Amino acid sequence: QVHLVESGGGSVQAGGSLRLSCSVSGIIFSKYYMTWFRQTPGKEREGVASIWTDVDSAYIDSVKGRFTISRDNTKNTLYLQMTDLKPEDTAMYSCAAAPDWKAPRQRLRDLEYNIWGQGTQVTVSS
């Protein structure tokens, strides 16, 4: 069975930092594109950051320079280091996976991914 389990969420004040983790099992992790998404009630899910290799990653404009996505293929784990957090970053953050034989054409588009975790809540107060 495939499992994606997120952790590391919490409540922080604006300007603070959090590091999210996504532990993956049941797939050959290194052969999957991995992406972090976030969603708030009443809004569409938004792709935040995506990674294939250390030199192949993508971010939405609103987090560039503040968030860093990384992966450790030896630990089957995806990370999202978030700094200078803002209240508008408040959301449920989920990780998602897409296999390399079905590489996403649009890396931050949720319909490109078919394996999802349950999510971890991030709340940023002003």
PDB file of C-alpha atoms in Angstrom:
ATOM      1  CA  GLN A   1       0.000   0.000   0.000  1.00  0.00           C
ATOM      2  CA  VAL A   2       1.094   3.521  -0.754  1.00  0.00           C
ATOM      3  CA  HIS A   3       1.275   5.957   2.124  1.00  0.00           C
ATOM      4  CA  LEU A   4       2.159   9.638   2.214  1.00  0.00           C
ATOM      5  CA  VAL A   5       2.219  11.004   5.754  1.00  0.00           C
ATOM      6  CA  GLU A   6       2.781  14.678   6.423  1.00  0.00           C
ATOM      7  CA  SER A   7       4.066  16.140   9.670  1.00  0.00           C
ATOM      8  CA  GLY A   8       5.564  19.327  11.045  1.00  0.00           C
ATOM      9  CA  GLY A   9       2.597  21.654  10.845  1.00  0.00           C
ATOM     10  CA  GLY A  10       1.605  23.915  13.698  1.00  0.00           C
ATOM     11  CA  SER A  11       0.839  27.452  14.803  1.00  0.00           C
ATOM     12  CA  VAL A  12       3.430  30.203  14.496  1.00  0.00           C
ATOM     13  CA  GLN A  13       3.533  33.955  14.484  1.00  0.00           C
ATOM     14  CA  ALA A  14       4.197  35.925  11.335  1.00  0.00           C
ATOM     15  CA  GLY A  15       7.877  35.886  10.503  1.00  0.00           C
ATOM     16  CA  GLY A  16       8.357  32.453  12.010  1.00  0.00           C
ATOM     17  CA  SER A  17       9.490  29.224  10.404  1.00  0.00           C
ATOM     18  CA  LEU A  18       8.278  25.661  10.072  1.00  0.00           C
ATOM     19  CA  ARG A  19       9.630  22.562   8.358  1.00  0.00           C
ATOM     20  CA  LEU A  20       7.127  20.159   6.911  1.00  0.00           C
ATOM     21  CA  SER A  21       7.954  16.538   6.188  1.00  0.00           C
ATOM     22  CA  CYS A  22       6.225  13.971   3.999  1.00  0.00           C
ATOM     23  CA  SER A  23       7.193  10.385   4.716  1.00  0.00           C
ATOM     24  CA  VAL A  24       6.545   8.087   1.764  1.00  0.00           C
ATOM     25  CA  SER A  25       6.174   4.312   1.588  1.00  0.00           C
ATOM     26  CA  GLY A  26       4.910   1.806  -0.933  1.00  0.00           C
ATOM     27  CA  ILE A  27       6.472   3.383  -4.024  1.00  0.00           C
ATOM     28  CA  ILE A  28       9.974   3.828  -5.413  1.00  0.00           C
ATOM     29  CA  PHE A  29      10.271   7.347  -4.061  1.00  0.00           C
ATOM     30  CA  SER A  30      13.144   8.427  -6.322  1.00  0.00           C
ATOM     31  CA  LYS A  31      11.023   7.758  -9.409  1.00  0.00           C
ATOM     32  CA  TYR A  32       8.281  10.182  -8.412  1.00  0.00           C
ATOM     33  CA  TYR A  33       7.766  13.898  -8.880  1.00  0.00           C
ATOM     34  CA  MET A  34       6.817  15.298  -5.503  1.00  0.00           C
ATOM     35  CA  THR A  35       4.820  18.443  -4.851  1.00  0.00           C
ATOM     36  CA  TRP A  36       3.441  20.347  -1.894  1.00  0.00           C
ATOM     37  CA  PHE A  37      -0.062  21.751  -2.198  1.00  0.00           C
ATOM     38  CA  ARG A  38      -2.105  23.870   0.188  1.00  0.00           C
ATOM     39  CA  GLN A  39      -5.770  24.615   0.580  1.00  0.00           C
ATOM     40  CA  THR A  40      -7.947  26.825   2.740  1.00  0.00           C
ATOM     41  CA  PRO A  41     -11.715  26.413   3.123  1.00  0.00           C
ATOM     42  CA  GLY A  42     -13.598  27.900   0.209  1.00  0.00           C
ATOM     43  CA  LYS A  43     -10.541  28.199  -1.998  1.00  0.00           C
ATOM     44  CA  GLU A  44      -9.054  26.008  -4.694  1.00  0.00           C
ATOM     45  CA  ARG A  45      -6.088  23.845  -3.876  1.00  0.00           C
ATOM     46  CA  GLU A  46      -2.858  25.592  -4.798  1.00  0.00           C
ATOM     47  CA  GLY A  47       0.434  24.056  -5.836  1.00  0.00           C
ATOM     48  CA  VAL A  48       3.205  25.554  -3.717  1.00  0.00           C
ATOM     49  CA  ALA A  49       6.448  23.808  -4.633  1.00  0.00           C
ATOM     50  CA  SER A  50       7.489  20.845  -6.708  1.00  0.00           C
ATOM     51  CA  ILE A  51      10.713  18.843  -6.993  1.00  0.00           C
ATOM     52  CA  TRP A  52      12.156  16.209  -9.256  1.00  0.00           C
ATOM     53  CA  THR A  53      15.850  16.575  -8.461  1.00  0.00           C
ATOM     54  CA  ASP A  54      17.871  19.049  -6.411  1.00  0.00           C
ATOM     55  CA  VAL A  55      18.353  21.140  -9.543  1.00  0.00           C
ATOM     56  CA  ASP A  56      14.828  20.761 -10.883  1.00  0.00           C
ATOM     57  CA  SER A  57      12.233  22.452  -8.712  1.00  0.00           C
ATOM     58  CA  ALA A  58       9.391  24.922  -9.135  1.00  0.00           C
ATOM     59  CA  TYR A  59       7.608  27.393  -6.850  1.00  0.00           C
ATOM     60  CA  ILE A  60       4.649  29.691  -6.971  1.00  0.00           C
ATOM     61  CA  ASP A  61       5.669  33.327  -6.964  1.00  0.00           C
ATOM     62  CA  SER A  62       4.252  34.080  -3.536  1.00  0.00           C
ATOM     63  CA  VAL A  63       6.685  31.723  -1.763  1.00  0.00           C
ATOM     64  CA  LYS A  64       9.846  32.240  -3.810  1.00  0.00           C
ATOM     65  CA  GLY A  65      12.707  33.232  -1.564  1.00  0.00           C
ATOM     66  CA  ARG A  66      10.833  32.070   1.555  1.00  0.00           C
ATOM     67  CA  PHE A  67      10.116  28.361   1.007  1.00  0.00           C
ATOM     68  CA  THR A  68      12.555  25.637  -0.010  1.00  0.00           C
ATOM     69  CA  ILE A  69      11.521  22.197  -1.183  1.00  0.00           C
ATOM     70  CA  SER A  70      13.926  19.289  -0.866  1.00  0.00           C
ATOM     71  CA  ARG A  71      13.937  15.518  -0.817  1.00  0.00           C
ATOM     72  CA  ASP A  72      16.035  12.771   0.696  1.00  0.00           C
ATOM     73  CA  ASN A  73      15.741   9.700  -1.482  1.00  0.00           C
ATOM     74  CA  THR A  74      17.639   7.606   1.078  1.00  0.00           C
ATOM     75  CA  LYS A  75      14.929   8.345   3.652  1.00  0.00           C
ATOM     76  CA  ASN A  76      11.954   8.415   1.263  1.00  0.00           C
ATOM     77  CA  THR A  77      11.075  11.824   2.639  1.00  0.00           C
ATOM     78  CA  LEU A  78      10.024  15.130   1.132  1.00  0.00           C
ATOM     79  CA  TYR A  79      10.530  18.412   2.968  1.00  0.00           C
ATOM     80  CA  LEU A  80       9.287  21.968   2.803  1.00  0.00           C
ATOM     81  CA  GLN A  81      11.284  24.520   4.756  1.00  0.00           C
ATOM     82  CA  MET A  82       9.118  27.581   5.280  1.00  0.00           C
ATOM     83  CA  THR A  83      10.575  30.857   6.542  1.00  0.00           C
ATOM     84  CA  ASP A  84       9.232  34.390   6.987  1.00  0.00           C
ATOM     85  CA  LEU A  85       5.750  32.943   7.233  1.00  0.00           C
ATOM     86  CA  LYS A  86       2.799  35.231   6.597  1.00  0.00           C
ATOM     87  CA  PRO A  87      -0.843  34.937   7.667  1.00  0.00           C
ATOM     88  CA  GLU A  88      -1.765  34.242   4.042  1.00  0.00           C
ATOM     89  CA  ASP A  89       0.327  31.048   4.240  1.00  0.00           C
ATOM     90  CA  THR A  90      -2.255  29.600   6.632  1.00  0.00           C
ATOM     91  CA  ALA A  91      -3.645  26.425   5.044  1.00  0.00           C
ATOM     92  CA  MET A  92      -3.749  22.660   5.097  1.00  0.00           C
ATOM     93  CA  TYR A  93      -0.557  21.495   3.410  1.00  0.00           C
ATOM     94  CA  SER A  94      -0.508  18.174   1.573  1.00  0.00           C
ATOM     95  CA  CYS A  95       2.127  16.315  -0.379  1.00  0.00           C
ATOM     96  CA  ALA A  96       1.406  14.541  -3.639  1.00  0.00           C
ATOM     97  CA  ALA A  97       3.269  12.212  -5.978  1.00  0.00           C
ATOM     98  CA  ALA A  98       3.307  11.545  -9.715  1.00  0.00           C
ATOM     99  CA  PRO A  99       5.440   8.825 -11.360  1.00  0.00           C
ATOM    100  CA  ASP A 100       8.200   9.692 -13.800  1.00  0.00           C
ATOM    101  CA  TRP A 101       6.540   7.620 -16.535  1.00  0.00           C
ATOM    102  CA  LYS A 102       3.595  10.016 -16.246  1.00  0.00           C
ATOM    103  CA  ALA A 103       5.545  13.207 -15.635  1.00  0.00           C
ATOM    104  CA  PRO A 104       3.282  16.165 -14.880  1.00  0.00           C
ATOM    105  CA  ARG A 105       3.111  18.706 -17.691  1.00  0.00           C
ATOM    106  CA  GLN A 106       2.205  21.400 -15.201  1.00  0.00           C
ATOM    107  CA  ARG A 107       4.115  20.677 -12.041  1.00  0.00           C
ATOM    108  CA  LEU A 108       1.902  22.721  -9.717  1.00  0.00           C
ATOM    109  CA  ARG A 109      -1.446  21.530 -11.088  1.00  0.00           C
ATOM    110  CA  ASP A 110      -3.257  19.209  -8.708  1.00  0.00           C
ATOM    111  CA  LEU A 111      -4.937  17.148 -11.436  1.00  0.00           C
ATOM    112  CA  GLU A 112      -1.490  15.885 -12.479  1.00  0.00           C
ATOM    113  CA  TYR A 113      -1.133  13.927  -9.217  1.00  0.00           C
ATOM    114  CA  ASN A 114      -2.920  10.779  -8.136  1.00  0.00           C
ATOM    115  CA  ILE A 115      -1.248   9.921  -4.828  1.00  0.00           C
ATOM    116  CA  TRP A 116      -1.978  12.187  -1.886  1.00  0.00           C
ATOM    117  CA  GLY A 117      -1.330  12.489   1.811  1.00  0.00           C
ATOM    118  CA  GLN A 118      -3.892  13.592   4.396  1.00  0.00           C
ATOM    119  CA  GLY A 119      -2.272  16.915   5.141  1.00  0.00           C
ATOM    120  CA  THR A 120      -0.874  18.917   8.033  1.00  0.00           C
ATOM    121  CA  GLN A 121      -2.300  22.244   9.194  1.00  0.00           C
ATOM    122  CA  VAL A 122      -0.211  25.396   9.203  1.00  0.00           C
ATOM    123  CA  THR A 123      -1.590  28.449  10.981  1.00  0.00           C
ATOM    124  CA  VAL A 124       0.217  31.780  10.932  1.00  0.00           C
ATOM    125  CA  SER A 125      -1.007  34.557  13.193  1.00  0.00           C
ATOM    126  CA  SER A 126      -0.276  38.235  12.738  1.00  0.00           C
TER     127      SER A 126
END
